Amino acid sequence: MTAKLITTPIYYVNDKPHIGHAYTTIASDALARFWKAQGHDVVFATGTDEHGSKVQKSALNAGVEPLEYADTISQHFRQLVGRVDASPDDFIRTTEPRHAAVVVELWNRLVERGFIYHGNYGGWYSLRDECFYTELETELRDGVRYATLTGTEVQWVEEDSYFFKLQSLQEKLLEFYDANPSFIQPSTRRNEVVSFVKSGLVDLSVSRNTVSWGIPVPGDDKHTIYVWIDALANYITVAGGLDKWNEVDAIHIVGKDILRFHAVYWVAILIAAGLKVPSQIFAHGWWTASGNKIGKSAGNAINVEALIDSYGIDAVRYYLLRAIPFGSDGDFVEHDLIHTYNTELANGIGNLLNRTVTLVHKNIGDRVPEQISVDVDVLKIVGDHVRKAHEYFSNLRFRDGLDELRIAVDFTGKYFTAKAPWSKDCLDIPVVLFTTLSAIHHIAANGLSCISPSGVERINAQTRLYPNAVIPTPTAAFPRIVT
Ligand code: MSP
């Protein structure tokens, strides 16, 4: 089985982490955990994007050297990984020597294959997006020019530059999208990319002679390699180099704002270098606050650490993946986070577990008997829902997958209520209790664990069902948020 390489974008170190970054990391982590639990060989990687004019400028403003600046902010992102319960196998920084070696090798490969040439360039440059736009891709408002796609300010920049022969790959790209219809997800995004490529590509400027903070162009150190090529190549670095890259199935999870870099430029570079193309690129939507994209520059960043301090990581992870379909935009509403968590986790699976464990203690004791019987028909139905959830998760449909799990919990809860194991009239109390515990265990350990790993650990500790296993006194797996 080919190993899967699941990646987040690497985050710019000019911005402290906020909910948007946490979202990409949490979703990628959930997918990686899901595939690992299915027995797949998975490398899950995240990290920081540390070169380029934006970081250089931020460091200058802060009065420190770029590397010192990058060290500090990269550390914030590394801490965020732990705080959001993500468990990456690698955390890459583009300032690491292992990465520079890969970028240089990739560059040389492109030169050898005739895809890079030297020329002069003039274009509308956006510092925020670290990319050039053509005039048609910009608009003038009140005397200021903006990139239409991202709304960021652009300035006219002219310099001599190395170019990547993107235009020559237009047909190859279109053939590739055609032959791989599920490569770009969701499919609406695919159509956008295909029309962009069809509308005509121009060669890409891939070096800057005005930015010193970067990896020098081999043989011409007046230039640094364009930060996006540097950044995209991180995926090869975490795979272990160009040869190892060819052995993995890469799945890139990115925000919709950077889809073009991945689905067009990255794919073109890989085709040009004769390297394997990723198996999928999934573009998720934006979290907004009252309709505006959340971000530091917009001044509406939501502090994810504070949210975790107030509500716990399970609530944050669950809400982000449950509230909106992965791929769509959604407004972040704190009250909804509390409501979703309380209704579906605290009062749902958490409460059912609590009631069941309490009754086990009352009727059976604190150890699992030598022999237990369960109602197989109930567990079969629960198993069907968990299987459906797996199908959704494998297609990054987290919201639908979680809905299946919620249905499975509701079904188990109805069975429990109908059998009323607290009443003397219930004739098969142990069967009902162990069936309910088995169902909860299955839903949690095989379904919910990739989304809410901490809470599921607490469930697992109370649902060990082998003979003589201790059943601890009930503890809330998902404590209710009281406001
Ligand atoms: N450094 C580049 C990526 C290079 S990958 C080879 C970059 N960094 S970023 O820090 O600006 O953004 C990283 C990711 O965070 C993007 O996928 C972006 O969409 C995501 N988010 C930032 N704000 C967001 C929201 N408000 N909502 C959801 N995700 C958004 O781009």
Short mmCIF file of C-alpha atoms and ligand atoms in Angstrom, two decimals:
data_model
loop_
_atom_site.label_atom_id
_atom_site.label_comp_id
_atom_site.label_asym_id
_atom_site.label_seq_id
_atom_site.Cartn_x
_atom_site.Cartn_y
_atom_site.Cartn_z
CA MET A 1 0.00 0.00 0.00
CA THR A 2 1.45 3.39 -0.99
CA ALA A 3 2.05 5.69 1.97
CA LYS A 4 -0.12 8.77 2.20
CA LEU A 5 1.47 12.15 2.78
CA ILE A 6 -1.15 14.44 4.31
CA THR A 7 -0.15 18.08 4.52
CA THR A 8 -1.33 21.43 5.78
CA PRO A 9 -0.09 24.57 4.06
CA ILE A 10 2.97 25.87 5.84
CA TYR A 11 2.07 29.03 7.72
CA TYR A 12 3.63 32.43 7.20
CA VAL A 13 5.55 33.51 10.25
CA ASN A 14 4.47 37.12 9.92
CA ASP A 15 1.14 36.37 11.52
CA LYS A 16 0.35 34.87 14.92
CA PRO A 17 -1.79 31.75 14.65
CA HIS A 18 -5.54 32.27 14.65
CA ILE A 19 -8.65 30.19 14.13
CA GLY A 20 -8.12 29.96 10.34
CA HIS A 21 -4.74 28.29 10.78
CA ALA A 22 -6.08 26.07 13.54
CA TYR A 23 -8.90 24.99 11.21
CA THR A 24 -6.58 23.76 8.45
CA THR A 25 -4.39 21.97 10.98
CA ILE A 26 -7.32 20.33 12.78
CA ALA A 27 -8.96 19.12 9.57
CA SER A 28 -5.69 17.69 8.24
CA ASP A 29 -5.02 16.06 11.58
CA ALA A 30 -8.49 14.51 11.60
CA LEU A 31 -7.89 13.05 8.14
CA ALA A 32 -4.44 11.76 9.09
CA ARG A 33 -5.77 10.17 12.28
CA PHE A 34 -8.62 8.62 10.30
CA TRP A 35 -6.31 6.96 7.74
CA LYS A 36 -3.85 5.85 10.41
CA ALA A 37 -6.71 4.18 12.28
CA GLN A 38 -7.63 2.37 9.05
CA GLY A 39 -4.16 0.86 9.05
CA HIS A 40 -2.64 3.08 6.37
CA ASP A 41 0.93 4.20 6.39
CA VAL A 42 0.57 7.98 6.83
CA VAL A 43 2.97 10.86 7.20
CA PHE A 44 1.19 13.96 8.42
CA ALA A 45 3.20 17.15 8.07
CA THR A 46 2.78 20.80 8.92
CA GLY A 47 5.19 23.66 9.49
CA THR A 48 6.13 27.27 8.79
CA ASP A 49 6.89 29.30 5.68
CA GLU A 50 9.71 31.59 6.73
CA HIS A 51 11.29 33.30 3.70
CA GLY A 52 10.14 36.15 1.49
CA SER A 53 9.56 39.87 1.57
CA LYS A 54 6.65 39.73 4.00
CA VAL A 55 8.70 38.10 6.73
CA GLN A 56 11.70 40.30 5.91
CA LYS A 57 9.51 43.37 6.32
CA SER A 58 7.88 42.18 9.55
CA ALA A 59 11.32 41.43 11.05
CA LEU A 60 12.54 44.87 10.05
CA ASN A 61 9.52 46.46 11.71
CA ALA A 62 10.19 44.46 14.85
CA GLY A 63 13.85 45.50 14.76
CA VAL A 64 15.24 41.96 14.68
CA GLU A 65 16.96 39.70 12.15
CA PRO A 66 14.55 37.69 9.97
CA LEU A 67 15.68 34.36 11.40
CA GLU A 68 15.24 35.52 14.98
CA TYR A 69 11.80 36.76 14.06
CA ALA A 70 10.94 33.48 12.34
CA ASP A 71 12.21 31.47 15.33
CA THR A 72 9.77 33.20 17.66
CA ILE A 73 6.67 33.00 15.47
CA SER A 74 7.40 29.48 14.28
CA GLN A 75 7.42 28.48 17.93
CA HIS A 76 3.87 29.86 18.30
CA PHE A 77 2.72 27.62 15.47
CA ARG A 78 4.49 24.63 16.97
CA GLN A 79 2.72 25.27 20.27
CA LEU A 80 -0.60 25.61 18.50
CA VAL A 81 -0.15 22.11 17.07
CA GLY A 82 -0.05 20.68 20.59
CA ARG A 83 -2.88 22.81 21.85
CA VAL A 84 -5.25 21.69 19.10
CA ASP A 85 -4.49 18.01 19.76
CA ALA A 86 -2.81 17.58 16.38
CA SER A 87 -0.16 14.90 16.12
CA PRO A 88 2.01 15.60 13.07
CA ASP A 89 4.86 13.28 12.15
CA ASP A 90 6.91 16.21 10.93
CA PHE A 91 7.04 19.95 11.49
CA ILE A 92 9.05 21.64 8.78
CA ARG A 93 10.62 25.09 8.76
CA THR A 94 11.72 26.39 5.39
CA THR A 95 14.86 27.82 7.00
CA GLU A 96 16.15 24.30 7.74
CA PRO A 97 19.17 23.06 5.75
CA ARG A 98 17.36 19.85 4.71
CA HIS A 99 14.82 22.05 2.94
CA ALA A 100 17.30 24.34 1.15
CA ALA A 101 18.94 21.22 -0.30
CA VAL A 102 15.61 20.07 -1.77
CA VAL A 103 14.75 23.50 -3.20
CA VAL A 104 18.13 23.74 -4.92
CA GLU A 105 17.79 20.21 -6.33
CA LEU A 106 14.32 20.98 -7.63
CA TRP A 107 15.48 24.26 -9.18
CA ASN A 108 18.44 22.56 -10.88
CA ARG A 109 16.13 19.86 -12.19
CA LEU A 110 13.87 22.51 -13.75
CA VAL A 111 16.89 24.27 -15.28
CA GLU A 112 18.26 20.99 -16.71
CA ARG A 113 14.90 20.19 -18.25
CA GLY A 114 14.74 23.61 -19.91
CA PHE A 115 11.87 25.09 -17.91
CA ILE A 116 13.66 28.14 -16.49
CA TYR A 117 14.97 31.19 -18.37
CA HIS A 118 16.14 34.69 -17.54
CA GLY A 119 14.21 37.81 -18.56
CA ASN A 120 12.69 41.10 -17.46
CA TYR A 121 9.46 41.44 -15.64
CA GLY A 122 6.86 44.02 -14.83
CA GLY A 123 3.67 43.18 -12.97
CA TRP A 124 1.26 44.06 -10.19
CA TYR A 125 2.75 42.62 -7.02
CA SER A 126 0.81 41.87 -3.85
CA LEU A 127 3.00 41.72 -0.78
CA ARG A 128 0.26 40.02 1.23
CA ASP A 129 -0.18 37.22 -1.31
CA GLU A 130 3.49 37.18 -2.32
CA CYS A 131 2.54 37.00 -5.97
CA PHE A 132 2.20 38.94 -9.20
CA TYR A 133 -1.12 39.57 -10.91
CA THR A 134 -1.83 40.62 -14.47
CA GLU A 135 -3.64 43.92 -15.00
CA LEU A 136 -6.85 42.03 -15.76
CA GLU A 137 -6.70 40.38 -12.36
CA THR A 138 -6.66 43.72 -10.56
CA GLU A 139 -9.14 46.52 -10.01
CA LEU A 140 -8.76 50.21 -9.21
CA ARG A 141 -10.73 51.62 -6.27
CA ASP A 142 -10.30 55.20 -5.02
CA GLY A 143 -6.92 55.49 -6.70
CA VAL A 144 -5.62 52.25 -5.13
CA ARG A 145 -5.18 49.03 -7.11
CA TYR A 146 -6.24 45.69 -5.59
CA ALA A 147 -6.00 42.02 -6.58
CA THR A 148 -9.57 41.06 -7.47
CA LEU A 149 -9.20 37.49 -6.18
CA THR A 150 -7.96 38.26 -2.68
CA GLY A 151 -8.71 41.97 -2.22
CA THR A 152 -5.10 42.76 -1.28
CA GLU A 153 -3.30 45.91 -2.38
CA VAL A 154 -0.89 45.59 -5.35
CA GLN A 155 2.02 47.70 -6.57
CA TRP A 156 3.73 47.90 -9.95
CA VAL A 157 7.11 46.14 -9.73
CA GLU A 158 9.73 45.86 -12.46
CA GLU A 159 12.87 43.79 -12.16
CA ASP A 160 14.95 41.23 -13.98
CA SER A 161 13.85 37.78 -13.02
CA TYR A 162 14.03 34.09 -13.79
CA PHE A 163 10.89 32.67 -15.33
CA PHE A 164 9.23 29.28 -15.23
CA LYS A 165 7.73 28.19 -18.56
CA LEU A 166 4.22 27.83 -17.24
CA GLN A 167 2.55 28.70 -20.52
CA SER A 168 4.11 25.69 -22.25
CA LEU A 169 2.34 23.41 -19.75
CA GLN A 170 -1.19 24.70 -20.28
CA GLU A 171 -2.34 21.77 -22.41
CA LYS A 172 -0.64 19.17 -20.18
CA LEU A 173 -2.40 20.64 -17.15
CA LEU A 174 -5.79 20.53 -18.83
CA GLU A 175 -5.19 16.92 -19.90
CA PHE A 176 -4.22 16.10 -16.34
CA TYR A 177 -7.39 17.63 -14.82
CA ASP A 178 -9.41 15.82 -17.42
CA ALA A 179 -7.87 12.45 -16.69
CA ASN A 180 -8.17 12.97 -12.91
CA PRO A 181 -11.63 14.42 -12.31
CA SER A 182 -11.48 14.07 -8.51
CA PHE A 183 -8.04 15.63 -8.17
CA ILE A 184 -9.37 19.02 -7.09
CA GLN A 185 -12.04 18.97 -4.41
CA PRO A 186 -14.73 20.16 -3.95
CA SER A 187 -15.74 19.91 -7.60
CA THR A 188 -16.95 23.54 -7.79
CA ARG A 189 -13.37 24.59 -7.10
CA ARG A 190 -12.20 22.29 -9.86
CA ASN A 191 -14.23 24.22 -12.39
CA GLU A 192 -12.68 27.50 -11.26
CA VAL A 193 -9.18 26.12 -11.73
CA VAL A 194 -9.94 24.64 -15.13
CA SER A 195 -11.41 27.93 -16.39
CA PHE A 196 -8.42 29.84 -15.06
CA VAL A 197 -6.01 27.57 -16.94
CA LYS A 198 -8.19 27.64 -20.08
CA SER A 199 -8.23 31.43 -20.00
CA GLY A 200 -4.51 31.36 -20.81
CA LEU A 201 -1.41 31.04 -18.65
CA VAL A 202 1.61 33.33 -18.68
CA ASP A 203 5.11 32.36 -17.58
CA LEU A 204 5.72 32.68 -13.86
CA SER A 205 8.38 34.94 -12.38
CA VAL A 206 10.27 32.64 -10.00
CA SER A 207 13.03 34.79 -8.53
CA ARG A 208 13.34 38.19 -6.88
CA ASN A 209 16.39 40.41 -6.91
CA THR A 210 14.95 42.83 -4.38
CA VAL A 211 14.35 40.27 -1.65
CA SER A 212 17.43 38.97 0.11
CA TRP A 213 15.65 36.81 2.70
CA GLY A 214 15.38 33.54 0.83
CA ILE A 215 17.26 30.71 -0.83
CA PRO A 216 19.73 32.08 -3.41
CA VAL A 217 19.26 31.04 -7.04
CA PRO A 218 22.01 28.47 -7.74
CA GLY A 219 24.78 30.21 -9.69
CA ASP A 220 23.26 33.71 -9.37
CA ASP A 221 23.04 34.83 -5.79
CA LYS A 222 21.78 38.31 -6.67
CA HIS A 223 18.44 36.55 -6.89
CA THR A 224 16.49 34.56 -4.32
CA ILE A 225 14.11 31.81 -5.33
CA TYR A 226 10.50 32.97 -5.30
CA VAL A 227 9.00 32.24 -1.90
CA TRP A 228 6.10 30.19 -3.29
CA ILE A 229 8.45 27.72 -5.06
CA ASP A 230 10.45 27.55 -1.86
CA ALA A 231 7.27 26.98 0.15
CA LEU A 232 5.64 24.42 -2.16
CA ALA A 233 8.83 22.36 -2.20
CA ASN A 234 8.34 21.76 1.55
CA TYR A 235 6.10 18.87 0.58
CA ILE A 236 9.04 17.16 -1.09
CA THR A 237 11.26 17.86 1.92
CA VAL A 238 8.84 16.21 4.35
CA ALA A 239 8.53 13.23 2.01
CA GLY A 240 12.30 12.80 2.38
CA GLY A 241 13.59 14.21 -0.92
CA LEU A 242 12.76 13.97 -4.64
CA ASP A 243 13.03 10.19 -4.92
CA LYS A 244 10.96 9.53 -1.81
CA TRP A 245 8.36 12.05 -3.03
CA ASN A 246 7.74 9.80 -6.02
CA GLU A 247 6.78 6.99 -3.64
CA VAL A 248 4.00 8.74 -1.72
CA ASP A 249 0.42 9.68 -2.45
CA ALA A 250 0.23 13.30 -1.42
CA ILE A 251 -3.03 14.86 -0.22
CA HIS A 252 -2.74 18.62 0.22
CA ILE A 253 -5.32 20.40 2.33
CA VAL A 254 -5.35 24.14 1.66
CA GLY A 255 -7.55 27.19 2.02
CA LYS A 256 -9.40 28.24 -1.14
CA ASP A 257 -7.23 31.38 -1.33
CA ILE A 258 -4.15 29.33 -2.14
CA LEU A 259 -5.71 26.70 -4.37
CA ARG A 260 -4.26 28.18 -7.56
CA PHE A 261 -0.72 27.86 -6.22
CA HIS A 262 -1.28 24.20 -5.54
CA ALA A 263 -3.58 23.06 -8.33
CA VAL A 264 -1.86 25.03 -11.10
CA TYR A 265 1.68 26.17 -10.25
CA TRP A 266 2.68 23.23 -8.05
CA VAL A 267 1.29 20.66 -10.45
CA ALA A 268 3.01 22.38 -13.39
CA ILE A 269 6.34 22.44 -11.55
CA LEU A 270 6.05 18.75 -10.71
CA ILE A 271 5.16 17.84 -14.29
CA ALA A 272 8.09 19.94 -15.55
CA ALA A 273 10.49 18.30 -13.11
CA GLY A 274 9.25 14.85 -14.10
CA LEU A 275 7.99 14.18 -10.57
CA LYS A 276 4.82 12.56 -9.28
CA VAL A 277 1.73 14.74 -9.04
CA PRO A 278 -0.26 14.73 -5.73
CA SER A 279 -3.29 12.49 -5.58
CA GLN A 280 -5.63 15.17 -4.28
CA ILE A 281 -5.91 18.81 -3.40
CA PHE A 282 -8.77 19.81 -1.17
CA ALA A 283 -9.62 23.49 -0.85
CA HIS A 284 -11.57 24.36 2.27
CA GLY A 285 -13.53 27.55 2.81
CA TRP A 286 -12.99 30.50 5.09
CA TRP A 287 -14.17 31.19 8.58
CA THR A 288 -15.72 34.60 8.64
CA ALA A 289 -16.80 36.99 11.38
CA SER A 290 -20.01 38.79 10.42
CA GLY A 291 -19.28 37.80 6.81
CA ASN A 292 -15.63 38.99 6.70
CA LYS A 293 -12.70 36.59 6.38
CA ILE A 294 -11.05 36.16 9.75
CA GLY A 295 -7.41 37.20 9.71
CA LYS A 296 -4.87 39.31 11.50
CA SER A 297 -4.79 42.00 8.86
CA ALA A 298 -8.59 42.27 8.98
CA GLY A 299 -8.28 42.89 12.73
CA ASN A 300 -10.92 40.30 13.56
CA ALA A 301 -8.67 37.35 14.43
CA ILE A 302 -10.20 34.92 16.89
CA ASN A 303 -7.73 33.81 19.53
CA VAL A 304 -7.86 30.06 19.40
CA GLU A 305 -5.90 29.61 22.65
CA ALA A 306 -8.51 31.62 24.53
CA LEU A 307 -11.29 29.51 23.01
CA ILE A 308 -9.56 26.31 24.08
CA ASP A 309 -9.03 27.73 27.58
CA SER A 310 -12.72 28.54 27.86
CA TYR A 311 -14.35 25.54 26.21
CA GLY A 312 -11.77 22.79 25.82
CA ILE A 313 -10.21 21.45 22.63
CA ASP A 314 -12.92 18.84 22.00
CA ALA A 315 -15.54 21.55 21.67
CA VAL A 316 -13.37 23.59 19.30
CA ARG A 317 -12.39 20.67 17.05
CA TYR A 318 -15.92 19.31 16.96
CA TYR A 319 -17.51 22.65 16.13
CA LEU A 320 -15.05 23.55 13.39
CA LEU A 321 -15.59 20.27 11.56
CA ARG A 322 -19.28 19.87 12.31
CA ALA A 323 -20.76 23.33 11.84
CA ILE A 324 -20.09 23.80 8.12
CA PRO A 325 -19.44 21.40 5.23
CA PHE A 326 -15.68 21.18 4.66
CA GLY A 327 -15.19 23.27 1.54
CA SER A 328 -17.78 25.96 2.34
CA ASP A 329 -17.38 29.26 4.16
CA GLY A 330 -19.02 29.78 7.53
CA ASP A 331 -19.52 32.45 10.12
CA PHE A 332 -17.86 31.71 13.44
CA VAL A 333 -20.40 32.11 16.22
CA GLU A 334 -19.23 31.35 19.73
CA HIS A 335 -22.74 30.68 20.97
CA ASP A 336 -23.16 28.00 18.25
CA LEU A 337 -19.94 26.34 19.34
CA ILE A 338 -21.29 25.99 22.87
CA HIS A 339 -24.67 24.82 21.68
CA THR A 340 -23.32 22.23 19.20
CA TYR A 341 -20.93 20.77 21.76
CA ASN A 342 -23.47 20.66 24.58
CA THR A 343 -26.19 19.13 22.43
CA GLU A 344 -24.20 16.57 20.49
CA LEU A 345 -21.30 15.63 22.75
CA ALA A 346 -22.11 16.54 26.36
CA ASN A 347 -25.82 15.66 26.24
CA GLY A 348 -25.37 13.08 23.48
CA ILE A 349 -22.72 10.40 23.73
CA GLY A 350 -21.31 11.83 26.99
CA ASN A 351 -24.57 11.67 28.88
CA LEU A 352 -25.45 8.21 27.56
CA LEU A 353 -22.06 6.91 28.70
CA ASN A 354 -22.53 8.44 32.13
CA ARG A 355 -25.94 6.94 32.66
CA THR A 356 -24.80 3.52 31.48
CA VAL A 357 -21.65 3.37 33.59
CA THR A 358 -23.60 4.52 36.65
CA LEU A 359 -26.07 1.65 36.14
CA VAL A 360 -23.24 -0.86 35.61
CA HIS A 361 -21.85 0.12 39.01
CA LYS A 362 -25.25 -0.11 40.62
CA ASN A 363 -26.28 -3.44 39.11
CA ILE A 364 -23.10 -5.29 38.25
CA GLY A 365 -20.08 -3.82 40.07
CA ASP A 366 -16.83 -2.31 38.93
CA ARG A 367 -15.53 -5.23 36.89
CA VAL A 368 -16.65 -6.72 33.61
CA PRO A 369 -18.01 -10.26 34.23
CA GLU A 370 -16.28 -13.32 32.70
CA GLN A 371 -19.08 -13.65 30.19
CA ILE A 372 -21.18 -10.89 28.73
CA SER A 373 -23.89 -11.04 26.10
CA VAL A 374 -24.82 -8.26 23.75
CA ASP A 375 -27.66 -7.57 21.40
CA VAL A 376 -25.95 -8.17 18.06
CA ASP A 377 -28.77 -6.63 15.99
CA VAL A 378 -28.29 -3.29 17.75
CA LEU A 379 -24.53 -3.37 17.23
CA LYS A 380 -24.97 -4.23 13.56
CA ILE A 381 -27.00 -1.09 12.97
CA VAL A 382 -24.49 1.01 14.88
CA GLY A 383 -21.70 -0.60 12.82
CA ASP A 384 -23.47 0.39 9.59
CA HIS A 385 -23.56 4.03 10.64
CA VAL A 386 -19.90 3.98 11.63
CA ARG A 387 -19.02 2.47 8.25
CA LYS A 388 -20.95 5.24 6.50
CA ALA A 389 -19.10 7.78 8.63
CA HIS A 390 -15.83 6.25 7.43
CA GLU A 391 -16.87 6.73 3.86
CA TYR A 392 -17.63 10.38 4.51
CA PHE A 393 -14.40 10.96 6.42
CA SER A 394 -12.34 9.41 3.63
CA ASN A 395 -13.86 12.07 1.32
CA LEU A 396 -13.28 14.84 3.86
CA ARG A 397 -17.01 15.19 4.47
CA PHE A 398 -16.49 15.63 8.19
CA ARG A 399 -19.88 17.21 8.80
CA ASP A 400 -21.77 14.32 7.18
CA GLY A 401 -19.58 11.74 8.91
CA LEU A 402 -20.30 13.33 12.28
CA ASP A 403 -23.99 13.34 11.46
CA GLU A 404 -23.86 9.55 10.96
CA LEU A 405 -22.22 9.19 14.35
CA ARG A 406 -24.86 11.39 15.94
CA ILE A 407 -27.57 9.20 14.38
CA ALA A 408 -25.81 6.11 15.78
CA VAL A 409 -25.76 7.68 19.26
CA ASP A 410 -29.45 8.65 19.00
CA PHE A 411 -30.32 5.12 17.91
CA THR A 412 -28.40 3.62 20.85
CA GLY A 413 -30.01 6.12 23.22
CA LYS A 414 -33.48 5.13 22.00
CA TYR A 415 -32.68 1.45 22.50
CA PHE A 416 -31.44 2.23 26.03
CA THR A 417 -34.54 4.26 26.88
CA ALA A 418 -36.92 1.68 25.42
CA LYS A 419 -35.30 -1.11 27.45
CA ALA A 420 -35.24 1.03 30.63
CA PRO A 421 -32.39 -0.85 32.38
CA TRP A 422 -32.96 1.23 35.55
CA SER A 423 -36.34 -0.40 36.09
CA LYS A 424 -37.00 -3.69 37.85
CA ASP A 425 -39.21 -4.62 34.91
CA CYS A 426 -36.22 -4.80 32.60
CA LEU A 427 -35.47 -8.49 32.26
CA ASP A 428 -32.05 -8.32 30.66
CA ILE A 429 -30.25 -5.46 32.41
CA PRO A 430 -26.66 -6.72 31.80
CA VAL A 431 -27.34 -7.28 28.10
CA VAL A 432 -28.77 -3.78 27.68
CA LEU A 433 -25.92 -2.16 29.60
CA PHE A 434 -23.14 -4.00 27.79
CA THR A 435 -24.78 -3.53 24.41
CA THR A 436 -24.99 0.18 25.10
CA LEU A 437 -21.38 0.35 26.29
CA SER A 438 -20.19 -1.65 23.25
CA ALA A 439 -22.08 0.69 20.92
CA ILE A 440 -20.62 3.77 22.62
CA HIS A 441 -17.15 2.27 22.44
CA HIS A 442 -17.49 1.50 18.76
CA ILE A 443 -18.85 4.94 17.85
CA ALA A 444 -16.12 6.65 19.87
CA ALA A 445 -13.05 4.54 19.22
CA ASN A 446 -13.76 3.84 15.55
CA GLY A 447 -15.61 7.00 14.62
CA LEU A 448 -15.19 10.04 16.81
CA SER A 449 -11.56 9.48 17.78
CA CYS A 450 -10.13 11.30 14.76
CA ILE A 451 -12.26 14.37 15.54
CA SER A 452 -12.20 14.53 19.35
CA PRO A 453 -9.25 12.40 20.48
CA SER A 454 -9.13 13.70 24.07
CA GLY A 455 -12.78 13.05 24.87
CA VAL A 456 -12.58 9.64 23.22
CA GLU A 457 -9.68 8.69 25.50
CA ARG A 458 -11.98 9.37 28.43
CA ILE A 459 -14.68 7.22 26.81
CA ASN A 460 -12.23 4.40 26.12
CA ALA A 461 -11.14 4.36 29.76
CA GLN A 462 -14.75 3.64 30.74
CA THR A 463 -15.63 1.14 28.03
CA ARG A 464 -12.96 -1.56 28.30
CA LEU A 465 -15.08 -4.62 27.87
CA TYR A 466 -12.78 -7.60 28.27
CA PRO A 467 -13.39 -10.03 31.20
CA ASN A 468 -12.41 -8.62 34.58
CA ALA A 469 -11.57 -5.18 33.20
CA VAL A 470 -12.16 -2.46 35.76
CA ILE A 471 -14.96 -0.06 34.97
CA PRO A 472 -13.96 3.17 36.70
CA THR A 473 -16.47 5.43 38.38
CA PRO A 474 -18.15 7.57 35.73
CA THR A 475 -16.35 10.72 34.63
CA ALA A 476 -17.77 13.16 32.12
CA ALA A 477 -16.11 12.45 28.77
CA PHE A 478 -17.47 15.76 27.48
CA PRO A 479 -18.21 18.04 30.43
CA ARG A 480 -21.14 20.34 29.78
CA ILE A 481 -20.24 23.96 29.11
CA VAL A 482 -22.12 26.17 31.54
CA THR A 483 -22.45 29.80 30.56
N1 MSP B 1 2.47 30.34 3.45
C1 MSP B 1 1.34 30.19 2.62
C2 MSP B 1 1.09 28.73 2.28
C3 MSP B 1 2.23 28.02 1.64
S1 MSP B 1 1.86 26.33 1.40
C4 MSP B 1 3.02 25.76 0.41
C5 MSP B 1 0.10 30.76 3.31
N2 MSP B 1 0.17 30.89 4.62
S2 MSP B 1 -0.97 31.53 5.54
O1 MSP B 1 -0.44 31.48 6.88
O2 MSP B 1 -1.34 32.81 5.05
O3 MSP B 1 -2.26 30.69 5.40
C6 MSP B 1 -2.27 29.33 5.63
C7 MSP B 1 -3.65 28.74 5.59
O4 MSP B 1 -4.51 29.29 6.58
C8 MSP B 1 -4.33 28.92 4.25
O5 MSP B 1 -4.77 27.66 3.81
C9 MSP B 1 -5.49 29.83 4.56
O6 MSP B 1 -6.60 29.60 3.76
C10 MSP B 1 -5.78 29.44 6.02
N3 MSP B 1 -6.57 30.48 6.63
C11 MSP B 1 -6.16 31.72 7.01
N4 MSP B 1 -7.27 32.42 7.39
C12 MSP B 1 -8.38 31.66 7.24
C13 MSP B 1 -9.73 31.77 7.63
N5 MSP B 1 -10.24 32.88 8.12
N6 MSP B 1 -10.53 30.66 7.50
C14 MSP B 1 -10.04 29.45 7.11
N7 MSP B 1 -8.78 29.32 6.76
C15 MSP B 1 -8.00 30.47 6.52
O7 MSP B 1 -0.87 31.03 2.64
#
